[in-house]
Short mmCIF file of C-alpha atoms and ligand atoms in Angstrom, two decimals:
data_model
loop_
_atom_site.label_atom_id
_atom_site.label_comp_id
_atom_site.label_asym_id
_atom_site.label_seq_id
_atom_site.Cartn_x
_atom_site.Cartn_y
_atom_site.Cartn_z
CA MET F 252 123.54 124.12 94.19
CA LEU F 253 123.13 121.83 91.23
CA ALA F 254 119.42 121.10 90.07
CA ASP F 255 118.01 118.56 87.93
CA LEU F 256 114.11 119.52 86.95
CA HIS F 257 113.67 116.64 84.36
CA CYS F 258 114.26 112.81 84.61
CA HIS F 259 112.04 109.58 84.03
CA SER F 260 112.24 106.22 86.07
CA THR F 261 110.64 102.78 85.70
CA ALA F 262 107.33 104.58 86.57
CA SER F 263 106.89 105.58 82.98
CA ASP F 264 109.87 105.12 80.25
CA GLY F 265 113.28 105.20 82.04
CA LEU F 266 115.29 102.33 82.83
CA LEU F 267 116.55 102.99 86.79
CA THR F 268 114.22 102.46 89.32
CA PRO F 269 113.03 105.76 91.70
CA ALA F 270 115.75 104.69 94.10
CA GLU F 271 118.13 104.03 91.96
CA LEU F 272 117.63 107.39 90.16
CA VAL F 273 117.89 109.14 93.33
CA ALA F 274 121.28 107.70 93.91
CA ARG F 275 122.76 108.39 90.79
CA ALA F 276 121.80 111.97 91.02
CA GLN F 277 123.28 112.38 94.33
CA ALA F 278 126.44 110.81 93.22
CA GLN F 279 126.69 113.24 90.24
CA GLY F 280 126.12 115.82 92.98
CA VAL F 281 122.57 116.97 92.19
CA GLY F 282 121.34 118.83 95.03
CA LEU F 283 117.63 119.57 94.11
CA LEU F 284 115.74 116.65 91.82
CA ALA F 285 112.52 116.67 90.51
CA LEU F 286 111.31 113.21 89.12
CA THR F 287 108.88 113.92 85.90
CA ASP F 288 107.60 110.83 84.48
CA HIS F 289 105.19 110.79 81.61
CA ASP F 290 101.53 111.36 82.68
CA THR F 291 102.31 109.31 86.28
CA LEU F 292 102.89 110.20 89.82
CA ASP F 293 103.48 106.47 90.89
CA GLY F 294 107.47 106.98 90.82
CA LEU F 295 107.13 109.78 93.62
CA PRO F 296 106.70 107.74 96.88
CA ALA F 297 109.70 105.57 96.16
CA ALA F 298 111.70 108.75 95.24
CA HIS F 299 110.80 110.38 98.41
CA ALA F 300 111.66 107.63 100.62
CA ALA F 301 115.27 107.33 98.84
CA ALA F 302 115.69 111.14 98.87
CA ARG F 303 115.22 111.41 102.50
CA GLU F 304 117.48 108.88 103.24
CA ALA F 305 119.95 110.25 101.00
CA GLY F 306 119.51 113.78 102.32
CA LEU F 307 118.67 114.83 98.72
CA ARG F 308 115.73 117.23 98.02
CA LEU F 309 113.09 115.94 95.77
CA VAL F 310 110.48 118.16 94.27
CA ASP F 311 107.20 116.13 92.56
CA GLY F 312 107.04 116.31 88.99
CA VAL F 313 105.41 115.04 86.33
CA GLU F 314 105.76 115.47 82.26
CA LEU F 315 102.22 115.54 80.79
CA SER F 316 101.40 114.51 77.07
CA CYS F 317 99.31 117.10 75.30
CA LEU F 318 98.04 118.13 72.04
CA TRP F 319 98.90 121.54 70.04
CA GLY F 320 99.22 122.60 66.43
CA GLY F 321 98.69 118.58 65.47
CA ALA F 322 101.61 117.59 67.55
CA THR F 323 102.10 115.63 70.70
CA ILE F 324 103.92 118.10 73.05
CA HIS F 325 104.87 117.86 76.36
CA VAL F 326 104.31 120.20 79.67
CA LEU F 327 106.16 119.68 82.89
CA GLY F 328 104.41 120.51 86.21
CA TYR F 329 106.02 120.74 89.79
CA ALA F 330 105.39 120.99 93.29
CA PHE F 331 101.45 120.55 92.75
CA ASP F 332 99.00 119.04 95.53
CA ARG F 333 99.26 115.30 94.29
CA GLU F 334 95.85 114.62 95.35
CA ALA F 335 94.02 117.49 93.61
CA PRO F 336 90.72 116.16 92.07
CA ALA F 337 91.79 117.58 88.72
CA LEU F 338 95.14 116.16 88.37
CA ARG F 339 93.99 113.06 89.54
CA GLU F 340 91.39 112.71 87.04
CA ALA F 341 93.30 113.97 84.31
CA LEU F 342 96.08 111.09 85.20
CA ALA F 343 93.36 108.68 85.16
CA ALA F 344 92.27 109.65 81.46
CA LEU F 345 95.78 109.48 80.60
CA HIS F 346 96.60 106.20 81.95
CA HIS F 347 93.04 104.79 80.01
CA GLY F 348 94.10 106.34 76.81
CA ARG F 349 97.59 105.30 77.13
CA TRP F 350 96.27 101.49 77.28
CA ALA F 351 93.71 102.18 74.31
CA ARG F 352 96.51 104.20 72.32
CA ALA F 353 98.84 101.12 72.83
CA GLU F 354 96.44 98.64 71.62
CA GLU F 355 95.97 100.86 68.67
CA ILE F 356 99.88 101.12 67.85
CA GLY F 357 100.06 97.27 67.85
CA GLN F 358 97.08 97.12 65.50
CA ARG F 359 98.45 99.81 63.01
CA LEU F 360 101.98 98.00 63.30
CA GLU F 361 100.34 94.40 62.59
CA ALA F 362 98.67 95.70 59.48
CA LYS F 363 102.14 96.50 58.49
CA GLY F 364 103.24 92.98 58.91
CA MET F 365 104.65 93.40 62.24
CA PRO F 366 102.54 91.35 64.31
CA GLY F 367 102.43 91.10 68.27
CA CYS F 368 104.06 94.42 68.91
CA PHE F 369 101.44 94.93 71.42
CA ALA F 370 102.12 91.93 73.65
CA GLY F 371 105.69 92.25 72.89
CA ALA F 372 105.77 96.07 74.28
CA CYS F 373 103.69 95.04 77.15
CA ALA F 374 106.37 92.11 77.79
CA VAL F 375 109.02 94.78 78.00
CA GLN F 376 107.39 97.18 79.99
CA ALA F 377 107.02 94.29 82.45
CA GLU F 378 110.37 93.47 82.47
CA ARG F 379 111.59 97.15 82.98
CA GLY F 380 108.77 98.99 84.59
CA GLU F 381 105.99 99.13 87.08
CA ALA F 382 103.38 96.76 86.99
CA GLY F 383 99.98 97.37 85.46
CA HIS F 384 101.56 100.43 83.41
CA PRO F 385 100.76 100.73 79.47
CA PRO F 386 103.51 100.41 77.32
CA SER F 387 104.75 103.53 75.96
CA ARG F 388 106.59 104.12 72.40
CA PRO F 389 110.11 103.24 73.72
CA HIS F 390 108.85 99.90 74.92
CA PHE F 391 107.65 99.26 71.36
CA ALA F 392 110.50 100.23 69.84
CA GLU F 393 112.85 97.90 71.99
CA TYR F 394 110.46 95.10 70.90
CA MET F 395 110.76 95.81 67.61
CA VAL F 396 114.67 96.10 67.65
CA ARG F 397 114.62 92.31 69.49
CA ALA F 398 111.99 91.12 66.54
CA GLY F 399 114.32 92.27 64.01
CA HIS F 400 111.90 94.91 62.41
CA VAL F 401 114.38 97.77 62.73
CA LYS F 402 117.62 98.03 63.66
CA ASP F 403 118.07 100.41 66.73
CA HIS F 404 115.32 102.36 68.36
CA GLY F 405 116.30 105.69 66.36
CA GLN F 406 115.13 103.56 63.22
CA ALA F 407 111.99 102.75 65.01
CA PHE F 408 110.90 106.35 65.72
CA GLN F 409 112.00 107.14 62.16
CA ARG F 410 110.18 104.76 60.31
CA TRP F 411 107.09 104.01 62.62
CA LEU F 412 106.91 105.79 65.82
CA GLY F 413 107.81 109.44 65.60
CA ALA F 414 106.10 112.40 65.00
CA GLY F 415 103.87 112.36 62.19
CA LYS F 416 104.26 108.44 61.72
CA LEU F 417 101.78 105.67 62.30
CA GLY F 418 102.45 104.96 66.15
CA ASP F 419 101.97 108.51 66.85
CA ILE F 420 98.45 108.20 67.95
CA LYS F 421 97.51 111.59 69.33
CA GLN F 422 93.80 111.40 69.90
CA HIS F 423 94.24 110.37 73.66
CA TRP F 424 95.82 113.39 74.52
CA PRO F 425 94.30 116.56 76.28
CA ASP F 426 94.57 119.96 74.56
CA LEU F 427 97.12 122.54 75.84
CA PRO F 428 95.12 125.03 77.49
CA SER F 429 93.18 122.23 79.64
CA THR F 430 96.68 120.44 80.43
CA VAL F 431 97.80 123.98 81.95
CA GLN F 432 94.65 124.39 83.74
CA THR F 433 94.78 120.86 85.26
CA LEU F 434 98.31 121.60 86.77
CA ARG F 435 96.78 125.37 87.66
CA ALA F 436 94.04 123.55 89.66
CA ALA F 437 96.78 121.60 91.61
CA GLY F 438 98.67 124.63 92.55
CA ALA F 439 101.63 123.62 90.11
CA TRP F 440 104.77 125.66 88.55
CA ILE F 441 104.29 124.91 84.94
CA SER F 442 107.03 124.60 82.37
CA LEU F 443 106.88 124.09 78.78
CA ALA F 444 109.28 120.97 78.11
CA HIS F 445 112.17 121.06 75.25
CA PRO F 446 110.16 123.68 72.58
CA CYS F 447 112.73 122.60 70.38
CA HIS F 448 112.00 119.29 70.24
CA TYR F 449 109.09 119.64 67.76
CA ASP F 450 109.37 119.94 63.83
CA PHE F 451 108.08 123.76 64.02
CA THR F 452 108.82 126.83 62.22
CA ARG F 453 110.29 129.84 64.33
CA SER F 454 107.08 131.25 64.04
CA LYS F 455 104.99 128.30 64.86
CA ARG F 456 107.00 127.72 68.00
CA ARG F 457 106.51 131.56 69.17
CA ARG F 458 102.74 131.04 68.78
CA LEU F 459 103.15 127.48 70.98
CA VAL F 460 104.81 129.69 73.63
CA SER F 461 102.39 132.81 73.48
CA GLU F 462 99.38 130.34 73.88
CA PHE F 463 101.41 128.54 76.90
CA VAL F 464 101.35 131.88 78.26
CA ALA F 465 97.82 132.80 77.79
CA ALA F 466 97.15 129.70 78.84
CA GLY F 467 98.59 130.40 82.59
CA GLY F 468 102.02 128.63 81.92
CA HIS F 469 104.96 129.94 84.32
CA ALA F 470 108.33 128.63 82.75
CA LEU F 471 110.30 127.69 79.36
CA GLU F 472 112.42 124.50 79.56
CA VAL F 473 115.36 126.73 77.78
CA SER F 474 117.81 123.78 78.57
CA ASN F 475 116.98 119.99 78.03
CA GLY F 476 119.77 117.49 78.20
CA PRO F 477 122.35 117.57 75.38
CA GLN F 478 120.31 120.43 73.74
CA VAL F 479 122.89 122.51 71.64
CA ASP F 480 123.82 126.29 72.62
CA SER F 481 122.08 128.08 69.87
CA GLN F 482 118.85 126.45 70.78
CA VAL F 483 119.25 127.38 74.51
CA GLY F 484 120.18 130.75 73.21
CA MET F 485 116.87 130.83 70.94
CA LEU F 486 114.95 129.71 73.70
CA ALA F 487 116.20 132.26 76.30
CA ILE F 488 115.28 135.01 74.18
CA LEU F 489 111.51 133.69 74.10
CA ALA F 490 111.49 133.14 77.88
CA ARG F 491 112.84 136.73 78.29
CA GLU F 492 110.38 138.13 75.77
CA PHE F 493 107.68 136.55 77.57
CA GLY F 494 108.81 137.37 81.04
CA LEU F 495 108.84 133.43 81.74
CA LEU F 496 110.99 131.67 83.95
CA ALA F 497 113.70 129.59 82.99
CA SER F 498 113.62 125.81 83.75
CA ALA F 499 116.31 123.14 83.19
CA GLY F 500 116.99 119.38 83.24
CA SER F 501 118.92 116.48 81.74
CA ASP F 502 115.92 114.45 80.54
CA PHE F 503 117.81 111.52 81.87
CA HIS F 504 116.12 108.03 80.71
CA GLY F 505 118.92 105.94 81.45
CA PRO F 506 122.68 105.53 81.43
CA ARG F 507 123.84 106.03 78.23
CA PRO F 508 127.20 107.97 76.99
CA TRP F 509 125.45 111.00 76.01
CA SER F 510 122.95 111.58 78.94
CA GLU F 511 123.59 112.06 82.60
CA LEU F 512 121.89 113.22 85.31
CA GLY F 513 122.47 116.96 86.15
CA GLN F 514 123.95 117.23 82.58
CA TYR F 515 122.73 120.11 80.48
CA ARG F 516 124.02 123.27 79.14
CA GLY F 517 123.89 126.09 81.79
CA LEU F 518 121.20 128.72 81.68
CA PRO F 519 122.05 132.44 81.09
CA ALA F 520 122.69 134.19 84.34
CA ASP F 521 120.10 136.99 83.68
CA LEU F 522 116.92 134.61 83.56
CA PRO F 523 115.28 134.01 86.67
CA ALA F 524 115.26 130.28 87.40
CA LEU F 525 112.06 128.23 88.21
CA ALA F 526 114.92 125.94 90.37
CA ASP F 527 115.34 128.82 92.46
CA CYS F 528 111.44 129.21 93.20
CA LEU F 529 111.51 125.58 93.98
CA GLN F 530 114.46 125.54 96.08
CA GLN F 531 112.92 128.64 98.19
CA SER F 532 109.36 126.66 98.28
CA LEU F 533 107.68 129.38 96.70
CA ARG F 534 104.10 129.32 95.50
CA PRO F 535 103.42 130.09 92.02
CA PRO F 536 101.78 133.51 91.16
CA LEU F 537 97.60 132.70 90.87
CA HIS F 538 97.38 135.25 87.81
CA ALA F 539 100.47 133.98 85.73
P1 LIG Q 885 105.29 108.26 74.46
O1 LIG Q 885 105.38 108.83 76.11
O2 LIG Q 885 104.62 106.80 74.06
O3 LIG Q 885 104.62 109.35 73.73
O4 LIG Q 885 106.64 108.05 73.61
C1 LIG Q 885 107.57 109.31 73.66
C2 LIG Q 885 108.83 108.84 74.39
O5 LIG Q 885 109.61 108.47 73.18
C3 LIG Q 885 109.79 110.36 74.61
O6 LIG Q 885 109.34 110.84 75.79
C4 LIG Q 885 111.17 109.99 74.55
O7 LIG Q 885 111.36 109.20 75.87
C5 LIG Q 885 110.73 108.66 73.37
N1 LIG Q 885 111.42 109.24 72.04
C6 LIG Q 885 110.75 109.88 71.69
N2 LIG Q 885 111.59 110.26 70.17
C7 LIG Q 885 112.43 109.33 69.98
C8 LIG Q 885 113.45 109.00 69.10
N3 LIG Q 885 113.37 109.82 67.99
N4 LIG Q 885 114.43 108.00 69.62
C9 LIG Q 885 114.17 107.07 70.59
N5 LIG Q 885 113.19 107.76 71.74
C10 LIG Q 885 112.40 108.70 71.07
MN1 LIG Q 886 110.35 109.41 77.59
MN1 LIG Q 887 109.23 115.49 76.76
MN1 LIG Q 888 111.21 113.71 79.44
#
């Protein structure tokens, strides 16, 4: 069965509604899907309704933003208790933090001669996404393209929004151990998202994985979207070394030529797959 454990809807920075996403996943042959919006569970009820109708297995998921080693990093949680107080509190704090961060990004861009970016990003979010949600960096990027400040999203991130640039405001994120702890308190399976996305040396990446394991994480996202073979191989080695499960997903945000639901490089056959644990409805071990 084809599983996709990483994708986004209009509840965060995706372009398809949860129902559209489920329909597309089914058309692509995905049998087990996890919706993993950034820092929100708001897309899950609609995704479940669509999945029930389509006969597709949907697992609750989330991609939490946190801080480690001076960088914004992402941790995936699955099959948790949606009502767990620790998770509810963490999500509420992230929601408020994202609003404050978006305003700060707007102020910083204004100081660089780009006024109106906060209002513009809010308008893009309102046009694409769910009411009341804070705009995220891709919404800023879209507004900046429309306003003619940059030629495309790539340039918006490269110049203004990407890692280490003025829009990469990290002070609203909790740290990695507390994020893993929040997910553990909700009974989640926990995977470290796309460890190759960060501009880390090999030894720093290894330290990240080691600290993730020490905090109580269970899995490594060994294959993410269009990630190349060499990175899958390198992450597979880390998963073996640390005795972690392997997870995989498209990280789909919307229909684009290089991105599709269910598409990612296959996991090496010897690695135990998180998708199998979710498929069998196993509970995570209490002690990692
Ligand atoms: P935020 O959730 O506000 O921190 O924004 C992060 C999101 O921006 C990521 O999840 C991606 O969807 C998107 N993103 C990050 N880097 C880039 C990039 N270089 N080009 C386009 N989109 C990006
Ligand atoms: Mn995203
Ligand atoms: Mn991510
Ligand atoms: Mn993602």
